Amino acid sequence: MGADRAGLDRALRRFTVPFGRSNVVVAGVDGSESALRAVRWAAEEAVRQGAELRLVHAELPLPAGVPDLRGSARRALHDESTGWMHDAVVTAKEIAPRLEIQARVEVNTAARFLEQESETVSLVAVGPRGIGGFSGLRLGSVAVALSERSRCPVAIVKGEQPVPDAPVVVGVHGTPANWFVVDRAFDEAAVRGTSLVAVHAWIPPLGTEEVAAAVGIGWSELDAARASVVAQRLASCADRHPDVPVERHVVHGSPAHQLVKFAEHAALLVVGSYGDDRLGGTGLGSTSHAVVQHAPSSVLLIRPGLAGQIENAGRTA
């Protein structure tokens, strides 16, 4: 445990804002109310984290083959973009009048622009759907693409403002990559002055407790073992935030279903993305994909890019 803690401390001191990144929170702007909610959230988060705020908008490229000899189409699109950006800056200033705000408009696709931004900043926030999004869809194409390819944490900002003092919820398990996720959840609870709800969900074997007991498998013993792992994981991060109250839950069922359930009354749900990234890929795991699609609260998705450094630091402690 001591080696784990020492390794985590070294990794977090070095990589909380990784080398080559700026302490900047980015929000995507597209003229929609969904995006303005993301701007409000990002402004509050920038204040909480002592960061700068950058608002970015990808101005639509002209379709191939469309003539624009006098530049009128380009000017119209730029005027529209400028108006949207003005509204976003005003919105951010209403939330945080003293916040330093940058504004960038670039002819690009939204997903590519935000992915490029994610390479050098500390956080990117977007709404679940932009202009033209279908109300029946849980998540728009830009949010999906960014969730799968961002190189920094991504906030999918959903719904209205959470109830004051609503907790931060985090999914907990025992892998090294989960260290950074849990520690970030503690950070988010601390800056909000709220509690942390730690959820570990698993699917017990053999369908029912009675059937399992008939072959000598006790669910209560398995629950206790998993609760011990959860306690160790939380203890490895809690000493950095002794004032954050923590609730621990070991529950039965699909991790995605349980996290979505606990998120119903949360200020924020913090989850990691562990899918193909364990093998160097960029896709989401099944749990994180389901959570970002269906959670009613805003979701902070932590990419596992630091997992290797954290794990290696723990091994050499």
Coordinates of C-alpha atoms in Angstrom, one line a residue:
M1 CA 0.0 0.0 0.0
G2 CA 2.8 2.4 0.9
A3 CA 4.5 1.8 -2.5
D4 CA 1.2 2.3 -4.3
R5 CA 0.7 5.6 -2.4
A6 CA 4.3 6.8 -3.0
G7 CA 4.1 6.0 -6.7
L8 CA 0.8 7.7 -7.1
D9 CA 2.0 10.8 -5.3
R10 CA 5.0 11.1 -7.7
A11 CA 2.9 10.6 -10.8
L12 CA 0.2 13.1 -9.8
R13 CA 2.8 15.7 -8.8
R14 CA 4.3 15.4 -12.2
F15 CA 1.3 14.8 -14.4
T16 CA -1.7 16.6 -12.9
V17 CA -1.2 19.2 -15.6
P18 CA 1.1 17.2 -17.8
F19 CA 4.3 18.7 -19.3
G20 CA 3.5 20.5 -22.5
R21 CA -0.1 21.3 -21.4
S22 CA -1.5 24.6 -20.4
N23 CA -3.9 25.2 -17.5
V24 CA -6.7 26.1 -19.8
V25 CA -10.3 24.9 -19.8
V26 CA -11.8 24.8 -23.3
A27 CA -15.5 25.0 -24.2
G28 CA -16.9 24.3 -27.6
V29 CA -19.3 27.0 -29.0
D30 CA -21.8 26.3 -31.8
G31 CA -24.7 28.7 -31.2
S32 CA -26.9 26.1 -29.4
E33 CA -28.3 26.3 -25.8
S34 CA -26.5 23.0 -25.2
A35 CA -23.2 24.7 -26.0
L36 CA -24.0 27.7 -23.8
R37 CA -24.6 25.4 -20.9
A38 CA -21.2 23.9 -21.5
V39 CA -19.7 27.4 -21.5
R40 CA -21.3 28.2 -18.2
W41 CA -20.0 24.9 -16.7
A42 CA -16.6 25.5 -18.2
A43 CA -16.4 29.0 -16.7
E44 CA -17.3 27.7 -13.3
E45 CA -14.8 25.0 -13.6
A46 CA -12.0 27.4 -14.7
V47 CA -12.7 29.5 -11.6
R48 CA -12.7 26.4 -9.4
Q49 CA -9.4 25.2 -10.9
G50 CA -7.7 28.6 -11.2
A51 CA -7.5 28.1 -14.9
E52 CA -8.0 30.3 -18.0
L53 CA -11.0 29.7 -20.2
R54 CA -10.8 29.3 -24.0
L55 CA -13.9 29.4 -26.1
V56 CA -13.5 27.8 -29.5
H57 CA -15.8 27.6 -32.6
A58 CA -15.3 25.7 -35.8
E59 CA -16.6 27.8 -38.6
L60 CA -18.1 25.6 -41.3
P61 CA -15.9 25.0 -44.4
L62 CA -17.7 25.7 -47.7
P63 CA -18.9 22.6 -49.4
A64 CA -16.6 21.4 -52.3
G65 CA -17.6 23.0 -55.5
V66 CA -19.6 25.9 -54.1
P67 CA -18.6 29.1 -55.9
D68 CA -17.9 32.1 -53.6
L69 CA -16.2 34.5 -56.0
R70 CA -17.0 37.6 -54.0
G71 CA -16.5 35.9 -50.6
S72 CA -20.1 36.6 -49.5
A73 CA -20.8 33.1 -48.3
R74 CA -17.6 33.1 -46.3
R75 CA -18.4 36.5 -44.8
A76 CA -21.9 35.3 -43.9
L77 CA -20.6 32.2 -42.1
H78 CA -18.0 34.3 -40.3
D79 CA -20.6 36.9 -39.2
E80 CA -22.7 34.0 -37.8
S81 CA -19.7 32.6 -36.0
T82 CA -18.7 36.0 -34.6
G83 CA -22.3 36.4 -33.3
W84 CA -22.3 33.0 -31.6
M85 CA -18.9 33.7 -30.0
H86 CA -20.0 37.1 -28.7
D87 CA -23.0 35.4 -27.0
A88 CA -20.7 32.8 -25.5
V89 CA -18.3 35.4 -24.1
V90 CA -21.1 37.3 -22.6
T91 CA -22.5 34.1 -21.1
A92 CA -19.1 33.3 -19.6
K93 CA -18.6 36.8 -18.2
E94 CA -22.0 36.6 -16.5
I95 CA -20.7 33.6 -14.6
A96 CA -17.2 34.8 -13.9
P97 CA -16.7 38.5 -14.6
R98 CA -13.0 38.5 -13.7
L99 CA -12.1 35.3 -15.6
E100 CA -9.5 35.6 -18.4
I101 CA -11.2 34.5 -21.6
Q102 CA -9.7 33.6 -24.9
A103 CA -11.8 33.2 -28.1
R104 CA -10.8 31.3 -31.2
V105 CA -12.7 30.9 -34.4
E106 CA -11.2 28.7 -37.1
V107 CA -12.4 27.2 -40.3
N108 CA -12.4 23.5 -39.4
T109 CA -14.7 20.6 -38.5
A110 CA -15.8 20.8 -34.9
A111 CA -14.6 17.3 -33.9
R112 CA -11.2 17.9 -35.4
F113 CA -10.8 21.3 -33.9
L114 CA -11.7 20.2 -30.4
E115 CA -9.4 17.1 -30.7
Q116 CA -6.5 19.4 -31.7
E117 CA -7.2 21.6 -28.7
S118 CA -7.3 18.6 -26.4
E119 CA -3.6 17.9 -27.1
T120 CA -2.4 20.9 -25.2
V121 CA -5.1 21.9 -22.6
S122 CA -6.3 20.5 -19.3
L123 CA -10.0 20.0 -20.0
V124 CA -12.5 20.2 -22.9
A125 CA -16.2 20.8 -22.2
V126 CA -19.0 20.3 -24.8
G127 CA -22.8 20.0 -24.8
P128 CA -24.4 16.6 -25.6
R129 CA -25.9 18.0 -28.8
G130 CA -25.4 21.0 -31.0
I131 CA -27.5 22.8 -33.6
G132 CA -29.2 20.3 -35.8
G133 CA -29.0 17.5 -33.2
F134 CA -32.1 15.2 -33.0
S135 CA -33.9 15.4 -29.7
G136 CA -34.2 11.6 -29.6
L137 CA -30.4 11.1 -29.7
R138 CA -28.6 10.9 -26.4
L139 CA -25.3 12.2 -27.7
G140 CA -24.4 14.2 -30.8
S141 CA -21.7 13.2 -33.2
V142 CA -19.1 15.8 -32.0
A143 CA -19.5 14.7 -28.4
V144 CA -19.1 11.1 -29.4
A145 CA -16.0 11.8 -31.5
L146 CA -14.4 13.8 -28.7
S147 CA -15.2 11.2 -26.1
E148 CA -13.4 8.6 -28.2
R149 CA -10.4 10.7 -29.3
S150 CA -9.7 13.4 -26.9
R151 CA -6.2 13.5 -25.4
C152 CA -7.3 15.2 -22.2
P153 CA -10.3 14.9 -19.8
V154 CA -13.7 15.6 -21.5
A155 CA -16.8 17.0 -19.8
I156 CA -20.1 16.2 -21.4
V157 CA -22.4 18.9 -19.9
K158 CA -26.0 17.8 -19.5
G159 CA -29.2 19.1 -18.0
E160 CA -29.7 22.1 -15.8
Q161 CA -27.7 23.2 -12.8
P162 CA -27.4 20.5 -10.2
V163 CA -29.0 20.9 -6.7
P164 CA -26.6 22.7 -4.3
D165 CA -24.4 20.4 -2.4
A166 CA -25.1 17.5 -4.8
P167 CA -22.3 15.0 -4.6
V168 CA -19.7 13.9 -7.1
V169 CA -20.1 10.3 -8.1
V170 CA -17.1 8.1 -9.2
G171 CA -16.8 4.6 -10.5
V172 CA -14.2 2.6 -8.5
H173 CA -12.3 -0.6 -9.3
G174 CA -8.9 -2.0 -8.6
T175 CA -6.8 -1.4 -11.7
P176 CA -3.9 1.1 -11.7
A177 CA -5.6 3.3 -14.3
N178 CA -8.4 4.0 -11.8
W179 CA -6.0 5.8 -9.5
F180 CA -6.2 9.0 -11.5
V181 CA -9.9 8.8 -12.0
V182 CA -10.6 8.5 -8.3
D183 CA -8.1 11.2 -7.4
R184 CA -9.7 13.6 -10.0
A185 CA -13.1 12.9 -8.5
F186 CA -11.8 13.8 -5.0
D187 CA -10.4 17.1 -6.6
E188 CA -13.8 17.8 -8.1
A189 CA -15.7 17.2 -4.8
A190 CA -13.2 19.3 -2.9
V191 CA -13.4 22.4 -5.1
R192 CA -17.2 22.1 -5.0
G193 CA -17.2 21.7 -1.2
T194 CA -19.4 18.6 -1.5
S195 CA -19.2 14.8 -0.8
L196 CA -17.9 12.0 -2.9
V197 CA -20.0 8.9 -3.6
A198 CA -17.8 6.0 -4.6
V199 CA -19.6 3.2 -6.5
H200 CA -18.2 -0.3 -7.2
A201 CA -20.7 -2.5 -9.2
W202 CA -20.2 -6.1 -10.1
I203 CA -22.3 -9.0 -11.4
P204 CA -22.3 -11.9 -8.9
P205 CA -21.8 -15.5 -10.3
L206 CA -24.4 -18.1 -10.9
G207 CA -27.5 -15.9 -11.1
T208 CA -28.8 -16.0 -7.5
E209 CA -27.3 -16.0 -4.1
E210 CA -29.0 -19.3 -3.3
V211 CA -27.5 -21.1 -6.3
A212 CA -24.1 -19.7 -5.5
A213 CA -24.4 -20.8 -1.8
A214 CA -25.3 -24.4 -3.0
V215 CA -21.9 -24.8 -4.6
G216 CA -20.0 -23.1 -1.7
I217 CA -19.8 -19.5 -3.1
G218 CA -20.9 -16.9 -0.6
W219 CA -21.8 -13.5 -2.1
S220 CA -21.3 -11.8 1.2
E221 CA -17.7 -12.9 1.3
L222 CA -17.1 -11.7 -2.3
D223 CA -18.8 -8.4 -1.4
A224 CA -16.4 -8.0 1.6
A225 CA -13.4 -8.7 -0.6
R226 CA -14.5 -6.1 -3.2
A227 CA -15.3 -3.6 -0.4
S228 CA -11.7 -4.0 0.8
V229 CA -10.4 -3.2 -2.6
V230 CA -12.6 -0.1 -2.8
A231 CA -11.4 1.0 0.6
Q232 CA -7.8 0.6 -0.4
R233 CA -8.4 2.6 -3.6
L234 CA -10.1 5.4 -1.8
A235 CA -7.5 5.5 1.0
S236 CA -4.7 5.9 -1.6
C237 CA -6.3 9.2 -2.6
A238 CA -8.3 10.4 0.4
D239 CA -5.4 11.7 2.4
R240 CA -5.0 14.5 -0.1
H241 CA -8.5 15.6 0.6
P242 CA -9.3 14.8 4.3
D243 CA -12.2 17.2 4.4
V244 CA -14.2 15.4 1.6
P245 CA -16.9 13.2 3.1
V246 CA -17.0 9.8 1.3
E247 CA -19.8 7.3 0.9
R248 CA -18.8 3.8 -0.3
H249 CA -21.2 1.5 -2.2
V250 CA -20.6 -2.0 -3.3
V251 CA -23.6 -3.0 -5.4
H252 CA -24.8 -5.8 -7.7
G253 CA -25.5 -5.2 -11.4
S254 CA -24.0 -3.7 -14.5
P255 CA -21.5 -1.0 -13.7
A256 CA -23.0 1.3 -16.4
H257 CA -26.5 0.8 -15.1
Q258 CA -25.5 1.4 -11.5
L259 CA -23.4 4.5 -12.2
V260 CA -26.3 6.0 -14.3
K261 CA -28.6 5.3 -11.4
F262 CA -26.4 7.0 -8.8
A263 CA -25.9 9.9 -11.2
E264 CA -29.5 10.9 -11.0
H265 CA -28.9 13.3 -8.1
A266 CA -25.2 14.0 -8.8
A267 CA -23.4 17.3 -9.5
L268 CA -21.0 15.3 -11.7
L269 CA -20.2 11.7 -12.6
V270 CA -16.5 10.9 -13.0
V271 CA -15.6 7.8 -15.0
G272 CA -12.5 6.5 -16.8
S273 CA -12.3 5.2 -20.3
Y274 CA -10.5 1.9 -20.4
G275 CA -11.6 0.2 -23.6
D276 CA -9.0 0.0 -26.4
D277 CA -6.7 2.4 -24.6
R278 CA -5.2 -0.5 -22.7
L279 CA -3.8 -1.6 -26.0
G280 CA -2.9 1.8 -27.3
G281 CA -6.2 2.5 -29.1
T282 CA -8.6 5.3 -28.8
G283 CA -12.1 3.7 -28.4
L284 CA -14.3 3.8 -25.3
G285 CA -14.9 0.8 -23.1
S286 CA -18.5 -0.5 -23.0
T287 CA -19.1 0.9 -19.5
S288 CA -17.8 4.4 -20.2
H289 CA -19.6 4.5 -23.6
A290 CA -23.0 3.6 -22.0
V291 CA -22.4 6.1 -19.2
V292 CA -21.7 9.1 -21.4
Q293 CA -24.7 8.2 -23.5
H294 CA -27.3 7.7 -20.7
A295 CA -26.2 9.5 -17.5
P296 CA -28.6 12.3 -16.6
S297 CA -25.9 14.4 -14.9
S298 CA -22.8 15.9 -16.5
V299 CA -20.0 13.4 -17.1
L300 CA -16.3 13.9 -16.7
L301 CA -14.5 11.3 -18.8
I302 CA -10.9 10.7 -17.8
R303 CA -8.8 9.3 -20.6
P304 CA -6.2 6.7 -19.3
G305 CA -3.2 8.4 -20.9
L306 CA -1.5 8.7 -17.5
A307 CA -2.1 5.1 -16.4
G308 CA 1.2 3.9 -17.7
Q309 CA 3.2 6.5 -15.8
I310 CA 1.2 6.0 -12.6
E311 CA 1.6 2.2 -12.8
N312 CA 5.3 2.4 -13.6
A313 CA 5.9 4.9 -10.7
G314 CA 4.1 2.5 -8.3
R315 CA 6.2 -0.4 -9.5
T316 CA 9.5 1.5 -8.8
A317 CA 8.5 3.0 -5.5

